[in-house]
mmCIF file of C-alpha atoms in Angstrom:
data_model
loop_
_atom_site.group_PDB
_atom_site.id
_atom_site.type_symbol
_atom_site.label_atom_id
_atom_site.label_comp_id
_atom_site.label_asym_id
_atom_site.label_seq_id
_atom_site.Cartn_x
_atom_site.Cartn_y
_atom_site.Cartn_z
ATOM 1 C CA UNK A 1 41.427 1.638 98.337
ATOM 2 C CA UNK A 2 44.943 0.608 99.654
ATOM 3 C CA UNK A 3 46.181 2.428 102.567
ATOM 4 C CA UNK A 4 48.725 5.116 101.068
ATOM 5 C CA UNK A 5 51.775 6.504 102.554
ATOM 6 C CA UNK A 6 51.942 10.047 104.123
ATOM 7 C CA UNK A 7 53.971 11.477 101.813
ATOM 8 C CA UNK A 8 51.783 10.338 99.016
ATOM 9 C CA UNK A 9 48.852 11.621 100.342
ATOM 10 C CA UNK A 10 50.735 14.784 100.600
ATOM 11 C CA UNK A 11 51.662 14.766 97.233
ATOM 12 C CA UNK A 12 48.327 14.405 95.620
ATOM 13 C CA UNK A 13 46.763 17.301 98.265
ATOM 14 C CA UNK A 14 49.516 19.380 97.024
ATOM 15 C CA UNK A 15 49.212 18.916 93.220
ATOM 16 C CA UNK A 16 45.672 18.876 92.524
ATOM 17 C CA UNK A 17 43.389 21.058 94.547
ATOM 18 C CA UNK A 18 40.267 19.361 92.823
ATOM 19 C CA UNK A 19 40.019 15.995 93.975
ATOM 20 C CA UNK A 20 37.685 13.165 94.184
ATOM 21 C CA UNK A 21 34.660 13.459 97.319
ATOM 22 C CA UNK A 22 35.805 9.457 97.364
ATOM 23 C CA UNK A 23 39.390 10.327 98.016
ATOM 24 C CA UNK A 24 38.693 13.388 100.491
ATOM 25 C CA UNK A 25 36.071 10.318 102.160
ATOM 26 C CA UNK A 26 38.852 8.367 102.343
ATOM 27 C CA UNK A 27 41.137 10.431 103.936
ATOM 28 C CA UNK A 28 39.050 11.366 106.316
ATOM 29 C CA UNK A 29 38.585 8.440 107.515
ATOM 30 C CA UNK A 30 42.202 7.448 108.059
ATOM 31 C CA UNK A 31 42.823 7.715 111.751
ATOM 32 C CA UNK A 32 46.649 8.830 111.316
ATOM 33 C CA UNK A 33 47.333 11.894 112.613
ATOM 34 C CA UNK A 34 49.421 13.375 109.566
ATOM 35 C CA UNK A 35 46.701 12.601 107.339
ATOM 36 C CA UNK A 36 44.711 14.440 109.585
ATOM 37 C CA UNK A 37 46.885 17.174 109.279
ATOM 38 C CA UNK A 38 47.153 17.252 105.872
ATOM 39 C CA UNK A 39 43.789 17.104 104.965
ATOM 40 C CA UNK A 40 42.708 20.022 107.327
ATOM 41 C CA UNK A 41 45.475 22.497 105.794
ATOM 42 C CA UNK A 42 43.903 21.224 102.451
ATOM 43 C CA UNK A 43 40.338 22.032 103.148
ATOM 44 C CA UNK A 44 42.022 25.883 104.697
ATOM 45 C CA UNK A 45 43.600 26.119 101.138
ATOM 46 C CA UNK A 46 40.252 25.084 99.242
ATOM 47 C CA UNK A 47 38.331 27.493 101.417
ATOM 48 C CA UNK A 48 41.194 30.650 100.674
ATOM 49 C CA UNK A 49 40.861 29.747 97.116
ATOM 50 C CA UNK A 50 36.972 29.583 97.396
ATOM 51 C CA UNK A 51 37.206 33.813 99.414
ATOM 52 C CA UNK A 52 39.679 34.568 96.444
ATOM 53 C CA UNK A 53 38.134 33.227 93.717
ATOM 54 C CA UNK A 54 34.851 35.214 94.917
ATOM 55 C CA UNK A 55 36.326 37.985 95.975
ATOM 56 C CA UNK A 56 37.666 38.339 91.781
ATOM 57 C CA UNK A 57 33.802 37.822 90.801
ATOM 58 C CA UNK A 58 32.533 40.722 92.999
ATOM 59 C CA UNK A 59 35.508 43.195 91.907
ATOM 60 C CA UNK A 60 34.146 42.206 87.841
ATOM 61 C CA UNK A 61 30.674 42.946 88.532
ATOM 62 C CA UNK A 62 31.110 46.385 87.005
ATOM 63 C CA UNK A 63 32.844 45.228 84.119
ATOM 64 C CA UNK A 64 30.299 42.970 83.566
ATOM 65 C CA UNK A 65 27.344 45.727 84.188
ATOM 66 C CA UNK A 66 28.547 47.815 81.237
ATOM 67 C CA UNK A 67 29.710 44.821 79.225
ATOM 68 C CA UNK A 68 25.995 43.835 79.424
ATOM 69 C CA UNK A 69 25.297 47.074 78.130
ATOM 70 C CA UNK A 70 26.970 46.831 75.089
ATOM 71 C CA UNK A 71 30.406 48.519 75.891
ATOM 72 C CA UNK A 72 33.271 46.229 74.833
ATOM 73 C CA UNK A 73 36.359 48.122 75.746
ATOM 74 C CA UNK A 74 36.059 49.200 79.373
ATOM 75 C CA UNK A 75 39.085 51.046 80.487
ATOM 76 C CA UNK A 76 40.410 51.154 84.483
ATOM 77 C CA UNK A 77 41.907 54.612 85.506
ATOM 78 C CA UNK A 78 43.847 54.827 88.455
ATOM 79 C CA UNK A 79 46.699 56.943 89.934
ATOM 80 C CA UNK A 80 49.584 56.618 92.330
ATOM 81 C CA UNK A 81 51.327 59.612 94.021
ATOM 82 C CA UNK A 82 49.603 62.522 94.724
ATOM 83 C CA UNK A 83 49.890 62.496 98.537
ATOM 84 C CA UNK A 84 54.294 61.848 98.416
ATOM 85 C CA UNK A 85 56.541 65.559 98.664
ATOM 86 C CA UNK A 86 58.503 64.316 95.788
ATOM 87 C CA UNK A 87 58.526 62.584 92.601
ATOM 88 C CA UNK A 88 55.711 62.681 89.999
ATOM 89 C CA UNK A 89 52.597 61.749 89.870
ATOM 90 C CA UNK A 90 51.616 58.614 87.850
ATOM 91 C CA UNK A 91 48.547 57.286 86.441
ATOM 92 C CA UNK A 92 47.693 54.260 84.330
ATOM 93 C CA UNK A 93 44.246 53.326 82.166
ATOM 94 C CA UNK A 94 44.012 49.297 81.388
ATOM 95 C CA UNK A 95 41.902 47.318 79.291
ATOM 96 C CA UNK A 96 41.477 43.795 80.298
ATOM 97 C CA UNK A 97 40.518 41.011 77.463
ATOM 98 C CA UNK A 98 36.731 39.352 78.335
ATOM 99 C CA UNK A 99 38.654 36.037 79.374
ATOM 100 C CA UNK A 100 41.249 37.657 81.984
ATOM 101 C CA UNK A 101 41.323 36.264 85.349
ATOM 102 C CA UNK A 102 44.210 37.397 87.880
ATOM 103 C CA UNK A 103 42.778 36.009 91.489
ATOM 104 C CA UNK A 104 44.899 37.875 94.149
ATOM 105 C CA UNK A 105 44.234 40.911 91.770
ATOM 106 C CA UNK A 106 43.329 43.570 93.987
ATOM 107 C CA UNK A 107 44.474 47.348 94.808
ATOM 108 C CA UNK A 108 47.797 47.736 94.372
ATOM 109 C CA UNK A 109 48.452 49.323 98.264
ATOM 110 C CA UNK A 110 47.393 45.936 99.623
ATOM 111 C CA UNK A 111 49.469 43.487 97.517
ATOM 112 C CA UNK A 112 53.615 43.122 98.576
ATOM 113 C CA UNK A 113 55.784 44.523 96.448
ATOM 114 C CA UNK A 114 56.401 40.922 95.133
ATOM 115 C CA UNK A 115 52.772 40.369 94.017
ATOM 116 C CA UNK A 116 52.569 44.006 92.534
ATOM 117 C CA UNK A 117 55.779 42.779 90.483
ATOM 118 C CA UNK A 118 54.517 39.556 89.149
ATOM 119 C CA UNK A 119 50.994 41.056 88.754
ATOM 120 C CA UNK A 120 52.417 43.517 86.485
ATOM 121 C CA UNK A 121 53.785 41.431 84.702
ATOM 122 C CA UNK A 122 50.847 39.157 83.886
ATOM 123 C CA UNK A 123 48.848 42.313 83.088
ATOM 124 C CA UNK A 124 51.617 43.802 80.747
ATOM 125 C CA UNK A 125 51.777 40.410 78.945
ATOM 126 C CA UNK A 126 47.736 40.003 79.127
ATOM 127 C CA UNK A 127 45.653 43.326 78.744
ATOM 128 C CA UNK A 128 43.943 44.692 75.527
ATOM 129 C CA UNK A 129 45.762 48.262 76.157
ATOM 130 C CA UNK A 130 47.575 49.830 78.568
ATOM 131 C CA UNK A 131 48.354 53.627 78.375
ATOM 132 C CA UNK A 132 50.242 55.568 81.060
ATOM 133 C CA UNK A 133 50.667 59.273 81.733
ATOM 134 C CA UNK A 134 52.495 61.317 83.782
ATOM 135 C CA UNK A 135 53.089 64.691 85.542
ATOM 136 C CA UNK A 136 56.079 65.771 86.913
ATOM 137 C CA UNK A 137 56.811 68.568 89.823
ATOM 138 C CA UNK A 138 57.278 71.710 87.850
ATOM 139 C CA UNK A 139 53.577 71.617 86.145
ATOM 140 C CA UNK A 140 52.924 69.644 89.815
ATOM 141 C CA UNK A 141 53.526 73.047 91.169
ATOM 142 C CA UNK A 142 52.308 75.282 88.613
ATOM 143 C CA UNK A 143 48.553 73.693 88.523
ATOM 144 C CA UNK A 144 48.207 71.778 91.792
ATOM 145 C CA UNK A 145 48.205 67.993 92.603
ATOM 146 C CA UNK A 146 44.479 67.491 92.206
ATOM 147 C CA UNK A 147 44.449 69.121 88.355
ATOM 148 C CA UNK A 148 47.320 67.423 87.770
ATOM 149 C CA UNK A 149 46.092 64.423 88.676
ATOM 150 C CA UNK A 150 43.015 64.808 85.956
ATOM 151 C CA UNK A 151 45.945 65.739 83.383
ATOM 152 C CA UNK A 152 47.946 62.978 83.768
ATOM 153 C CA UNK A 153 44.560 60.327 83.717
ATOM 154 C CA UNK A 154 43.613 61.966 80.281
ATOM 155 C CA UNK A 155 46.926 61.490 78.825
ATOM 156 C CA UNK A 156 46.605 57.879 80.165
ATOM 157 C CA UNK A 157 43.528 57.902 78.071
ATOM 158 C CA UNK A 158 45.108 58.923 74.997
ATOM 159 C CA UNK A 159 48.283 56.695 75.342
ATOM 160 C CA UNK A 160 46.068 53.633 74.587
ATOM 161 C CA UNK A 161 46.250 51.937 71.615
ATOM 162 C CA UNK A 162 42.884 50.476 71.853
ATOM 163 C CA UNK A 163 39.994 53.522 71.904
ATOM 164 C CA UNK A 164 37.636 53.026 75.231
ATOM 165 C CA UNK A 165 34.011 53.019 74.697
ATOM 166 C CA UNK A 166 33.162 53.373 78.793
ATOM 167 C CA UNK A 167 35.930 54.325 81.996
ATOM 168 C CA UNK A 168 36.095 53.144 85.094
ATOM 169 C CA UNK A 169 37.586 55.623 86.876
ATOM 170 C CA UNK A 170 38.575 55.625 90.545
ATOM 171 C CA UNK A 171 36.801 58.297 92.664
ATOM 172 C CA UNK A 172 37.820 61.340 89.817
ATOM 173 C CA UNK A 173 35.681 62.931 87.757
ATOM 174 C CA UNK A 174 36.646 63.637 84.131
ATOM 175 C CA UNK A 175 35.763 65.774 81.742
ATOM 176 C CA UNK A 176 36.327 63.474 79.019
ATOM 177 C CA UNK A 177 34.509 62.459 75.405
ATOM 178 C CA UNK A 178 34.008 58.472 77.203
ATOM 179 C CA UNK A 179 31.038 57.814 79.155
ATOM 180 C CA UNK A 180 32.288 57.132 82.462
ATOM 181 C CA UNK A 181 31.726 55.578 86.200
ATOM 182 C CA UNK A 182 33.494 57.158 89.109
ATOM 183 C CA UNK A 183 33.755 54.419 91.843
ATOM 184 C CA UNK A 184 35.216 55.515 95.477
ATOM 185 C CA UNK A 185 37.657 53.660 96.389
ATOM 186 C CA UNK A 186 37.498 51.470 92.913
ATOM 187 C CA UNK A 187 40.892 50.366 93.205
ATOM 188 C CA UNK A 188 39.652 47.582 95.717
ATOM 189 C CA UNK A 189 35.911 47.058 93.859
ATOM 190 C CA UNK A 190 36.756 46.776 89.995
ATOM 191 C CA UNK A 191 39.671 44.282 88.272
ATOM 192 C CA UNK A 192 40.242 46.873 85.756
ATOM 193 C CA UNK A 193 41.065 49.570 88.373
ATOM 194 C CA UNK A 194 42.846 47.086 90.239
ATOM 195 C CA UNK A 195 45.027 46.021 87.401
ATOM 196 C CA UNK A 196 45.580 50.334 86.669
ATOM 197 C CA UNK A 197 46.575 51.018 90.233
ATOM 198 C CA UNK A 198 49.412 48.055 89.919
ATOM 199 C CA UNK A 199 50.495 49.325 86.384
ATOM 200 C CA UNK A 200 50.848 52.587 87.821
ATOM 201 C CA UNK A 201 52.009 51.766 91.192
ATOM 202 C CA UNK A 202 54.746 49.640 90.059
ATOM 203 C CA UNK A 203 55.952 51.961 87.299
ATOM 204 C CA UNK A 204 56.046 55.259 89.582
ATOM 205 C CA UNK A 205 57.975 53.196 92.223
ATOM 206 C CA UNK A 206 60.894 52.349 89.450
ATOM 207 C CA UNK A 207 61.016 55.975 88.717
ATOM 208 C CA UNK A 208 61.584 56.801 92.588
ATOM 209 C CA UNK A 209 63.907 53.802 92.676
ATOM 210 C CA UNK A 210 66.167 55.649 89.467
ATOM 211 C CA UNK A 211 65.523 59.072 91.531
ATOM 212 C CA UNK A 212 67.119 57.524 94.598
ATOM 213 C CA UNK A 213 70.274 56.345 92.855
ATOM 214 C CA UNK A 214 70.813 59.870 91.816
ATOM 215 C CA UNK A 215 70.297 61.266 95.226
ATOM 216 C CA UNK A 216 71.118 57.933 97.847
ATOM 217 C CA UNK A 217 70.963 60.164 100.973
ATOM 218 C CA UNK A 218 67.003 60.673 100.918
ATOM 219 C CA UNK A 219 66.260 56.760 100.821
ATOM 220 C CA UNK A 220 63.750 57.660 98.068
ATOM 221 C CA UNK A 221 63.829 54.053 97.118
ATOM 222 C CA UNK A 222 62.355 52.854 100.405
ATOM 223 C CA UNK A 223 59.917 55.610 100.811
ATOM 224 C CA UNK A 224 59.060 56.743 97.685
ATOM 225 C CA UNK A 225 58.434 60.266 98.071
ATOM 226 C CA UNK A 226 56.066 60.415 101.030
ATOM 227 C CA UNK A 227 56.541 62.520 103.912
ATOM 228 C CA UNK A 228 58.410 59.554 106.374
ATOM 229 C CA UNK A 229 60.666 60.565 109.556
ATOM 230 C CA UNK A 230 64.083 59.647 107.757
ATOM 231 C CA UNK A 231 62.440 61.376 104.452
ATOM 232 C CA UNK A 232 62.175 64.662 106.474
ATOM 233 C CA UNK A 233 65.225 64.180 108.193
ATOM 234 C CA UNK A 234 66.813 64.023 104.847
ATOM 235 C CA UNK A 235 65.588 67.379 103.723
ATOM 236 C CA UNK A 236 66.313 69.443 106.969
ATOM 237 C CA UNK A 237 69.895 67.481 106.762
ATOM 238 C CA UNK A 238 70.456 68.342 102.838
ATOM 239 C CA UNK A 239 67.887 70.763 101.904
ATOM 240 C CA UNK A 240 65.424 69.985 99.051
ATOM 241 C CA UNK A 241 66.227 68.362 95.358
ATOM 242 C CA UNK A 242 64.685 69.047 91.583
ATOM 243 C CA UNK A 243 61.910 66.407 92.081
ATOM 244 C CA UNK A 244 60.645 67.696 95.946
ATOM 245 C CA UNK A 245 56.839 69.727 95.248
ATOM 246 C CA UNK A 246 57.679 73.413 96.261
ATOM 247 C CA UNK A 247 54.039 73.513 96.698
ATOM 248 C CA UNK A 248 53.882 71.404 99.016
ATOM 249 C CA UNK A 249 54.330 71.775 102.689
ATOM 250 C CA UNK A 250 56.768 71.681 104.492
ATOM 251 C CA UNK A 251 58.761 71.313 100.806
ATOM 252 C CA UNK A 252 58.020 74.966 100.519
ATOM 253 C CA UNK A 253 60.171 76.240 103.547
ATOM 254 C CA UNK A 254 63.222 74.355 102.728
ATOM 255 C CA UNK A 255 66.034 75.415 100.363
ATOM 256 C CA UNK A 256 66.709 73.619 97.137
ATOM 257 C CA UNK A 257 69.601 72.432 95.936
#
């Protein structure tokens, strides 16, 4: 093979990830030090791919459990904001097609905001169904975070256009007509969680990103809701608005606007 130029090499590492054993041979037996270079920073990408691509297989082995079992529409629940002092709380239920593969796809809390944007994306443009519900302060308030929580993952449920023959539902248990799994921490162990907690995630933080345009002086775009210094500062400064929980401490001590 004729001795190939540096940026060549580069080229071809950088363009196809699945190369010849001849080529990588070849390369590794080329005594320049950029090859050498290039070569080890392509074997670090091959072995990232390899953790990524594995790490996607072990977060479908429950899909794949219940898909063996006969279930063919296997719904992830997840929700986003029920810790936060303001804003509601969001939840999301996703069916993924038998062919979907997302690697990177993971729980939505470990992903940049970036990732969770593209993801969404690809899952809004991909998935079987996708249903969303939602439960703002007042009934917040009125039946606590934890049953509104459940309330909000039904509707999810029911917003679906495709009807769910098993859940997957992250750490909740439901009262619900579907045969279900509740998986601790599920987010980070099943793709269909995964791809709810992103749907969810990304939608609640556009609502807190509309809510902060209305009221600019609590930064409610940068915090969303949860209890952070300037957050607090905010309310001690101004006082509390319509979307704080008055259940909520220290919400409750604080007077509204």
């Amino acid at each position: 093979m004729r001795k190939i130029s540096i940026r060549e090499i580069e080229e071809k590492l950088t363009a196809d990830a699945c190369l010849e054993d001849s080529f990588i041979e070849f390369l590794a037996n080329d005594e320049r030090k950029g090859v050498q270079q290039l070569l080890k920073k392509w074997h670090r990408r091959k072995e990232e791919e390899k953790k990524v691509h594995e790490k996607y297989v072990q977060m479908s082995l429950y899909e794949q459990k219940y898909k063996n079992l006969g279930y063919q529409h296997i719904a992830g629940i997840d929700e986003v904001g029920r810790g936060p002092l303001a804003g509601p709380v969001v939840t999301a239920a996703v069916i993924l097609p038998a062919d979907f593969y997302l690697p990177g796809l993971d729980d939505s809390k470990k992903l940049s905001e970036q990732k969770r944007e593209e993801y969404f994306e690809i899952i809004q443009a991909s998935a079987t169904a996708i249903g969303v519900g939602m439960i703002h302060v007042d009934e917040i308030d009125r039946i606590n975070i934890y049953e509104a929580t459940k309330k909000a993952m039904k509707a999810a449920i029911i917003d679906l256009n495709v009807q769910p023959d098993f859940l997957l539902i992250d750490a909740v248990k439901l009262n619900t007509p579907y045969p279900y799994e509740a998986i601790i921490k599920g987010d980070g162990k099943s793709i269909s969680i995964a791809a709810a907690s992103i749907i969810a995630k990304v939608t609640r933080d556009r609502i807190m990103s509309d809510i902060g345009e209305e009221y600019p002086e609590y930064g409610f775009a940068k915090h969303m809701g949860y209890g952070t210094k300037e957050h607090l500062a905010a309310i001690q400064k101004f006082g509390i608005t319509p979307y704080h929980r008055k259940s909520f401490s220290p919400i409750k001590k604080y007077p509204g606007k």
